Short mmCIF file of C-alpha atoms in Angstrom, two decimals:
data_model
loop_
_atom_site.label_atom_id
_atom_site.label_comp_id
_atom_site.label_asym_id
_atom_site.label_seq_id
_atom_site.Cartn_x
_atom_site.Cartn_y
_atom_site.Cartn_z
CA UNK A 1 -17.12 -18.99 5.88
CA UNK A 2 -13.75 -18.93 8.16
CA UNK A 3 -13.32 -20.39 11.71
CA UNK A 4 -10.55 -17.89 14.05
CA UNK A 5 -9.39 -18.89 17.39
CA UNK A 6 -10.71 -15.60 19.49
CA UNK A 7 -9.33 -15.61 23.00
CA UNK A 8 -7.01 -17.38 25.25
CA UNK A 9 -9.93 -19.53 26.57
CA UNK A 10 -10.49 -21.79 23.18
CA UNK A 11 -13.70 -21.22 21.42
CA UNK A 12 -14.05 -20.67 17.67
CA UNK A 13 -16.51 -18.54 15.66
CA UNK A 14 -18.11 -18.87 12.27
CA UNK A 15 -17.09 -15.37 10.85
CA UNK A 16 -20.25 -13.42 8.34
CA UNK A 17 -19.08 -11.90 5.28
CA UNK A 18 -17.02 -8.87 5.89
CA UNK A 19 -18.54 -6.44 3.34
CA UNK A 20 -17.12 -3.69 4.31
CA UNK A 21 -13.49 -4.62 3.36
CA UNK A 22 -15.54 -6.37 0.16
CA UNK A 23 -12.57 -9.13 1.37
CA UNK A 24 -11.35 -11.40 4.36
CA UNK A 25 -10.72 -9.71 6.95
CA UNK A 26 -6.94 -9.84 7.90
CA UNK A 27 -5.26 -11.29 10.77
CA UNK A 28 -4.79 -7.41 12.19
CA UNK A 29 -8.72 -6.58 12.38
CA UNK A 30 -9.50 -9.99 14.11
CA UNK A 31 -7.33 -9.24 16.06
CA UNK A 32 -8.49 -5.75 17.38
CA UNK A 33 -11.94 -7.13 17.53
CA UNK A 34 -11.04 -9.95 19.43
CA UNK A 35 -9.17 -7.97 22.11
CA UNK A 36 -11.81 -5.25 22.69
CA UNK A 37 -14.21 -8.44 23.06
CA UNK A 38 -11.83 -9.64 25.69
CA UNK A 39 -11.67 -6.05 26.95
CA UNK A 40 -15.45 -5.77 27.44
CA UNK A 41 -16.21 -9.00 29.09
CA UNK A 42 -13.45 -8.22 31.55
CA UNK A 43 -13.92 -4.59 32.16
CA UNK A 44 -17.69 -5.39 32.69
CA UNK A 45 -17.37 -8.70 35.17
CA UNK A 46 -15.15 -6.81 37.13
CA UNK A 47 -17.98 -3.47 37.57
CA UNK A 48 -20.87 -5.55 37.85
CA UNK A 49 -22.17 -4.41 41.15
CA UNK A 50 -19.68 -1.73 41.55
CA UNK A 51 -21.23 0.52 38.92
CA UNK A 52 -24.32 1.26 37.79
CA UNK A 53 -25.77 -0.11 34.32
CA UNK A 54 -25.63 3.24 32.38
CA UNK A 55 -22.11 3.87 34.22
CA UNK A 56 -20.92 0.46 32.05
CA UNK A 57 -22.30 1.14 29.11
CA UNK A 58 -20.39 4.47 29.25
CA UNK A 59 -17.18 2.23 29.40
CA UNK A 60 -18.03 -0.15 26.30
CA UNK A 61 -19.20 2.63 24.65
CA UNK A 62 -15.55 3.90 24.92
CA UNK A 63 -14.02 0.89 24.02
CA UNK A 64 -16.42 0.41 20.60
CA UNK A 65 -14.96 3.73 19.66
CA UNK A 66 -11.56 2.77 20.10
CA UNK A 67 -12.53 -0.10 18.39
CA UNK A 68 -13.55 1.66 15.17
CA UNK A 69 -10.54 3.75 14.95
CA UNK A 70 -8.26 1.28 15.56
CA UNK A 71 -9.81 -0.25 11.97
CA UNK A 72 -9.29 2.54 10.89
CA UNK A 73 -5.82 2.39 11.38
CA UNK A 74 -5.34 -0.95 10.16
CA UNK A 75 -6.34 -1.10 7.09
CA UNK A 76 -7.35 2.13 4.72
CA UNK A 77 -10.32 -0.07 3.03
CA UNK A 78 -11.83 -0.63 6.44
CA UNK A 79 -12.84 2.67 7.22
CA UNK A 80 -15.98 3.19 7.18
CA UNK A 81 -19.11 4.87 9.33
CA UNK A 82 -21.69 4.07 11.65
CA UNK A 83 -24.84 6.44 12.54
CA UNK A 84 -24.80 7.35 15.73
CA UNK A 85 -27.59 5.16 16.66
CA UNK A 86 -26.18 2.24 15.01
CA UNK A 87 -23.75 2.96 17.41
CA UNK A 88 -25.75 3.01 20.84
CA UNK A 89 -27.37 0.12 19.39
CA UNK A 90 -24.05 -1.97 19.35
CA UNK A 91 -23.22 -0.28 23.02
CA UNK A 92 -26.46 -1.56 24.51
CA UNK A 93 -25.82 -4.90 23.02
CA UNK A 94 -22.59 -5.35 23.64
CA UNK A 95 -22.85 -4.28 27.66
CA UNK A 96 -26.47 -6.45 27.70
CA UNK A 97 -24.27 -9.55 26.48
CA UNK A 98 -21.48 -8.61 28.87
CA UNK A 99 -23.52 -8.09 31.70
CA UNK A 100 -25.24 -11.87 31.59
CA UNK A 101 -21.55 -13.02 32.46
CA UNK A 102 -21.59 -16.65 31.34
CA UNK A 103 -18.71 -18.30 29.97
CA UNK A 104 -19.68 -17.33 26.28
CA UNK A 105 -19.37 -14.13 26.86
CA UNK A 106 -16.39 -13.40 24.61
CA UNK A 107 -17.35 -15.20 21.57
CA UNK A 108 -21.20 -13.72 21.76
CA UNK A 109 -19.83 -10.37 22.19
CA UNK A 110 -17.09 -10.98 19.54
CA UNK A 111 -20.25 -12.00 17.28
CA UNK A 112 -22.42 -8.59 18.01
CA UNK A 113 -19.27 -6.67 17.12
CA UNK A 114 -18.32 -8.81 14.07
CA UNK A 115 -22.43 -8.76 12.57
CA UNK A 116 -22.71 -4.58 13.44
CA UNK A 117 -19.31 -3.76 11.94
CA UNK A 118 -19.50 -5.57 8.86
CA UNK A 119 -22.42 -3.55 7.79
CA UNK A 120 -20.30 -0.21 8.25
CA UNK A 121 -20.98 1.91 4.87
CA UNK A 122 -17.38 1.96 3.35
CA UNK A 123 -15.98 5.62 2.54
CA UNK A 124 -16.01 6.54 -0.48
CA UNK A 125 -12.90 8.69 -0.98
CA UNK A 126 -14.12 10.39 -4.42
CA UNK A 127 -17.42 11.55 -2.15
CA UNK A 128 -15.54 12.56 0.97
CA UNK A 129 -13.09 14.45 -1.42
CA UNK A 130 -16.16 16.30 -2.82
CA UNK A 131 -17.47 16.67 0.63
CA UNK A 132 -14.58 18.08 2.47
CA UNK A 133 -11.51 19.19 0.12
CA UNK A 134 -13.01 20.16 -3.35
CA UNK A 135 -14.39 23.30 -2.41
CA UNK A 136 -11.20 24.52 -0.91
CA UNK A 137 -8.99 23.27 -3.99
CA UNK A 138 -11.09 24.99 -6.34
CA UNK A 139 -10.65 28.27 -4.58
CA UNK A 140 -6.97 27.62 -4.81
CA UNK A 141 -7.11 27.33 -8.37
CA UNK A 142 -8.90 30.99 -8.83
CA UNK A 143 -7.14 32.36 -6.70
CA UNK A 144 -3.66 31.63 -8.34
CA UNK A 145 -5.02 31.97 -11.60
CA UNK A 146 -6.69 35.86 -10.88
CA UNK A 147 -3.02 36.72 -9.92
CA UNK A 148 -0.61 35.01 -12.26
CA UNK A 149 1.17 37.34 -14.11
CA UNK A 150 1.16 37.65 -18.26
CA UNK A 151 3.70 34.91 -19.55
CA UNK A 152 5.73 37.10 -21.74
CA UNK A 153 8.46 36.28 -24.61
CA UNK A 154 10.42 39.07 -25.77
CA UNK A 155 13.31 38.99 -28.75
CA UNK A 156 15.88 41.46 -27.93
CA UNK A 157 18.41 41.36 -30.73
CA UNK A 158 19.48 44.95 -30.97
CA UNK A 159 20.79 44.49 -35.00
CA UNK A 160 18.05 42.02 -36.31
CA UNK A 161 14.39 41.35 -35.21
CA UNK A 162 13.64 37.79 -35.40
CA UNK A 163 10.40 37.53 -34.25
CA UNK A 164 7.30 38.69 -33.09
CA UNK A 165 6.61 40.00 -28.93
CA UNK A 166 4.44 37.54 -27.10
CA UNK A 167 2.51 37.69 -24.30
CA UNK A 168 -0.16 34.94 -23.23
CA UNK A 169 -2.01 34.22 -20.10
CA UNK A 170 -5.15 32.18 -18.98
CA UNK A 171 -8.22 34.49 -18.25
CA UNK A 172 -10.22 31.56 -17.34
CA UNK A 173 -10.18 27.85 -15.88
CA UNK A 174 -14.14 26.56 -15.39
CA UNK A 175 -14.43 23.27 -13.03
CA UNK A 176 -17.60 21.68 -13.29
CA UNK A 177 -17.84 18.31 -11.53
CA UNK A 178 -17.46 16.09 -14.79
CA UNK A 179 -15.92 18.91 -17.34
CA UNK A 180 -13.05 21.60 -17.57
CA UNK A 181 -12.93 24.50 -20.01
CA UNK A 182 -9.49 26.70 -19.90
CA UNK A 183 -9.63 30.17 -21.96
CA UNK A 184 -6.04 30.99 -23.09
CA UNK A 185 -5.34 34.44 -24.46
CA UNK A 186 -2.48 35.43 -26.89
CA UNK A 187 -0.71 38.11 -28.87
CA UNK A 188 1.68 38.88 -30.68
CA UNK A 189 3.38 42.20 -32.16
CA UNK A 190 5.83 43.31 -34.12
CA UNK A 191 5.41 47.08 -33.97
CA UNK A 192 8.81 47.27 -31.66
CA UNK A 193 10.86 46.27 -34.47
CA UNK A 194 10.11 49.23 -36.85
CA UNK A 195 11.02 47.02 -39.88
CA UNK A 196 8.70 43.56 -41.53
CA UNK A 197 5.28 43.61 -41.59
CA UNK A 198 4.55 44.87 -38.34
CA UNK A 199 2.10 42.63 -37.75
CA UNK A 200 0.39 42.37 -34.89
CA UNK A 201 -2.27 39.32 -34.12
CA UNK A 202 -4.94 38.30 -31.10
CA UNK A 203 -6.36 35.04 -29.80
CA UNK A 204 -8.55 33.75 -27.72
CA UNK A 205 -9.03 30.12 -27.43
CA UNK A 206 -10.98 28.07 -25.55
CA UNK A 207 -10.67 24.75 -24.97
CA UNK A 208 -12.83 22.02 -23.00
CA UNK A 209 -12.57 18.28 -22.12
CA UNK A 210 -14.14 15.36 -19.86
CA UNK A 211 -12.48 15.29 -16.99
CA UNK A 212 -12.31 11.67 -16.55
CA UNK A 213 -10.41 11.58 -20.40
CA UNK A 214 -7.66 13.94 -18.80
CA UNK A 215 -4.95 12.36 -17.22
CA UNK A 216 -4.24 13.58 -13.27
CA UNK A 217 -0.47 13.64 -13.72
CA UNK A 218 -0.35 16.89 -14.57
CA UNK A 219 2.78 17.46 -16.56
CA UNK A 220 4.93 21.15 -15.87
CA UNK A 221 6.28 22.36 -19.04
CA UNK A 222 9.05 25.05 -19.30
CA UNK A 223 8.74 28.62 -18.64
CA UNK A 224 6.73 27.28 -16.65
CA UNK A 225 3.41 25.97 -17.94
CA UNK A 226 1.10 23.31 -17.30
CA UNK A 227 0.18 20.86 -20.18
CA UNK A 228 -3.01 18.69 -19.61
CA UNK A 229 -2.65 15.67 -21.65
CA UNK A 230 -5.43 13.43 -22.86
CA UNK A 231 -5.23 9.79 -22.14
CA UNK A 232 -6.34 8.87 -25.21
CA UNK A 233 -6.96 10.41 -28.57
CA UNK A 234 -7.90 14.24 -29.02
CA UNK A 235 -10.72 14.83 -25.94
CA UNK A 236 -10.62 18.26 -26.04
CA UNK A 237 -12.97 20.56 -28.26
CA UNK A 238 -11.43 24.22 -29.00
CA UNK A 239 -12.79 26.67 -30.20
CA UNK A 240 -10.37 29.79 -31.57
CA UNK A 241 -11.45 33.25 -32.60
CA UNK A 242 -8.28 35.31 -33.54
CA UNK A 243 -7.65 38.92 -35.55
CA UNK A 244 -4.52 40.24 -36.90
CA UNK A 245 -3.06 43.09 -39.33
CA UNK A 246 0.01 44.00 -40.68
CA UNK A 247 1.72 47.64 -42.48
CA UNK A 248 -0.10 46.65 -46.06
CA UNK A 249 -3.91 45.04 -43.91
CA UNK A 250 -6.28 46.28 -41.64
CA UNK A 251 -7.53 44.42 -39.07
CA UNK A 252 -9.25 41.19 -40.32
CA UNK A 253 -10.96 38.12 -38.03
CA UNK A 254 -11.25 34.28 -38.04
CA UNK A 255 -12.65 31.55 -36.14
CA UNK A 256 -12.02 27.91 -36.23
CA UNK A 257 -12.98 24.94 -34.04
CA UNK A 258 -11.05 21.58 -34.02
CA UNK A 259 -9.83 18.80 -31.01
CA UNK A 260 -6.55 18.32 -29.83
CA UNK A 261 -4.93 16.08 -27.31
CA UNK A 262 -3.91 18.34 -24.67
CA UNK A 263 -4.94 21.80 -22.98
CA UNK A 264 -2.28 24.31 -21.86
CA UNK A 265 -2.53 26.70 -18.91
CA UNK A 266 -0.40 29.52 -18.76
CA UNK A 267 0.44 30.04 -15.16
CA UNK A 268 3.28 33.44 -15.70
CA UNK A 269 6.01 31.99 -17.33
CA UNK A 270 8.97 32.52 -15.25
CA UNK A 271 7.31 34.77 -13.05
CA UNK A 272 5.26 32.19 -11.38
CA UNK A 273 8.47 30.20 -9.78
CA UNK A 274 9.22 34.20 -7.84
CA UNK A 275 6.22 32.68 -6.26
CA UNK A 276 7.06 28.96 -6.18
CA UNK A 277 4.92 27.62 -3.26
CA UNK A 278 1.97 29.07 -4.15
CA UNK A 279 2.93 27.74 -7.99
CA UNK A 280 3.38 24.30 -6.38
CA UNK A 281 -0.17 24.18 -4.49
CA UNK A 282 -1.63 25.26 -7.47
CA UNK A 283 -0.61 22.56 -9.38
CA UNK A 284 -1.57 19.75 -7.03
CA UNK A 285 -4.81 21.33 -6.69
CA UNK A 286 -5.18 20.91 -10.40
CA UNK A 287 -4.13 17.69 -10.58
CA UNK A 288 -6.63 16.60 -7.43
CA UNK A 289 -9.49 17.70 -9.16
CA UNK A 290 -8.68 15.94 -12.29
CA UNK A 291 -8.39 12.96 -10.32
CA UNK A 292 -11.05 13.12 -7.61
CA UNK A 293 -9.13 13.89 -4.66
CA UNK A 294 -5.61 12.05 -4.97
CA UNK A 295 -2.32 13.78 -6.67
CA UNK A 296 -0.31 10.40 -6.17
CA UNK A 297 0.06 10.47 -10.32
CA UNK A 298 1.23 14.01 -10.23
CA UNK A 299 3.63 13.28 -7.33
CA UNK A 300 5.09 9.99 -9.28
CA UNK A 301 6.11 11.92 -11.79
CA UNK A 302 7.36 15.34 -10.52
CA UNK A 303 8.31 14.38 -7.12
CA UNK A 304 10.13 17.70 -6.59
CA UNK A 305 6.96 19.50 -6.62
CA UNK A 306 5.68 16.98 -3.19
#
């Protein structure tokens, strides 16, 4: 229990548990709702008999919402909500309290406020990211992905071919609200370079995690690509199914499964920074649904992309 000096005129109150801030309150918040106490009892003495009852209330009622934003303001782990009729509750006790005008006026209404607020429902900031942001995030994840163009590696050596063509994209990135699942398709042929095997060779792999075992700071890897890193151990299942030939074998097929610490996402290889902004929103997108609505870990660690 604390004891705070509330006004000028000295009187002290025995604070209840703030649960909303699930701490003390700080000197800030006593402080806004010890001056909108003040502001009440004086706004209402002076309109008693100048204004009619429901005219007052409308003026505390404006007051308790200044109130509440004001908390707001002060500290992010105050916010919270009241229903609307916890609200007109508070107004009609607050002006009631107000309107008896004895000297106690200030510390009882100080005590109204202090018992009603302190039972505000904190905000949840995972929920009101589902609520309000997800959805749009989401959207900006398909939509990026439907247009990325094929990441593609070509060897151009007009004397020797060293390697294989490649091309490799991600057909699909599926957000549930606990798992992810990103389908990355690849090939490679050697039919340009009219000497080797020729061989030519497909895969599809698929590859699924938690999402709280995949870390949020998304991590941008050359070409570009995106690499989504476990935080510990190999969370992600994958399942491959690939077929290849060469000159001297027909087409032949395979399929493995195994777990690996990481899931890339091919976003278009160079291509995707000719279209860098919507590359960069993208990304933080990503990395907000990984972490439930904050891309502070992403940000810490490629600040040039916020």
């Amino acid at each position: 229990m604390l004891c705070r000096l509330i006004s000028a005129s000295v009187f002290f109150v025995t604070l209840p548990q703030w649960d909303a801030l699930s701490q003390a309150p700080n000197r800030d918040q006593l402080g806004i709702v010890r001056d909108t106490a003040v502001a009440i009892c004086t706004s209402v003495a002076g309109a008693r008999g100048r204004r009619s009852e429901v005219e007052i209330q409308a003026g505390v009622s404006a007051q308790l919402s200044g109130l509440i934003g004001r908390l707001a303001n002060a500290s992010a782990a105050s916010q919270g909500r009241l229903t609307q009729e916890e609200f007109e509750g508070l107004s009609r006790e607050a002006t009631a309290t107000a309107l008896q005008g004895d000297r106690e006026c200030r510390e009882r209404v100080f005590n109204r406020m202090f018992d009603k607020l302190s039972s505000m429902t904190p905000i949840d900031p995972v929920a009101t990211y589902f609520a309000e942001r997800r959805r749009s995030d989401l959207r900006q994840i398909q939509e990026f992905r439907s247009v990325a163009p094929v990441h593609t590696s070509r060897f151009r050596d007009e004397y020797i071919c060293k390697g294989l063509d490649e091309s490799k994209y991600t057909s699909e990135i599926a957000i549930t609200n606990t798992r992810i699942r990103v389908t990355n398709i690849l090939r490679l042929d050697g039919t340009r370079c009219k000497t080797g095997y020729m061989a030519q060779r497909e895969e599809r792999l698929s590859c699924s995690a938690n999402l709280s075992e995949i870390d949020d700071a998304v991590e941008v890897w050359s070409s570009p690509s995106l690499r989504l890193s476990c935080l510990t151990g190999n969370c992600a299942t994958c399942e491959e199914t690939s077929r290849g030939r060469n000159r001297f074998q027909d087409w032949t097929e395979q399929s493995s499964q195994y777990n690996t610490s990481y899931i890339s996402v091919y976003v278009g290889g160079e291509h995707a920074l000719q279209r860098k902004d919507e590359f960069f929103r993208f990304t933080r997108a990503l990395a907000r649904i990984l972490s439930g609505g904050s891309d502070a870990a992403f940000c810490s660690r490629n600040a040039a992309f916020c």
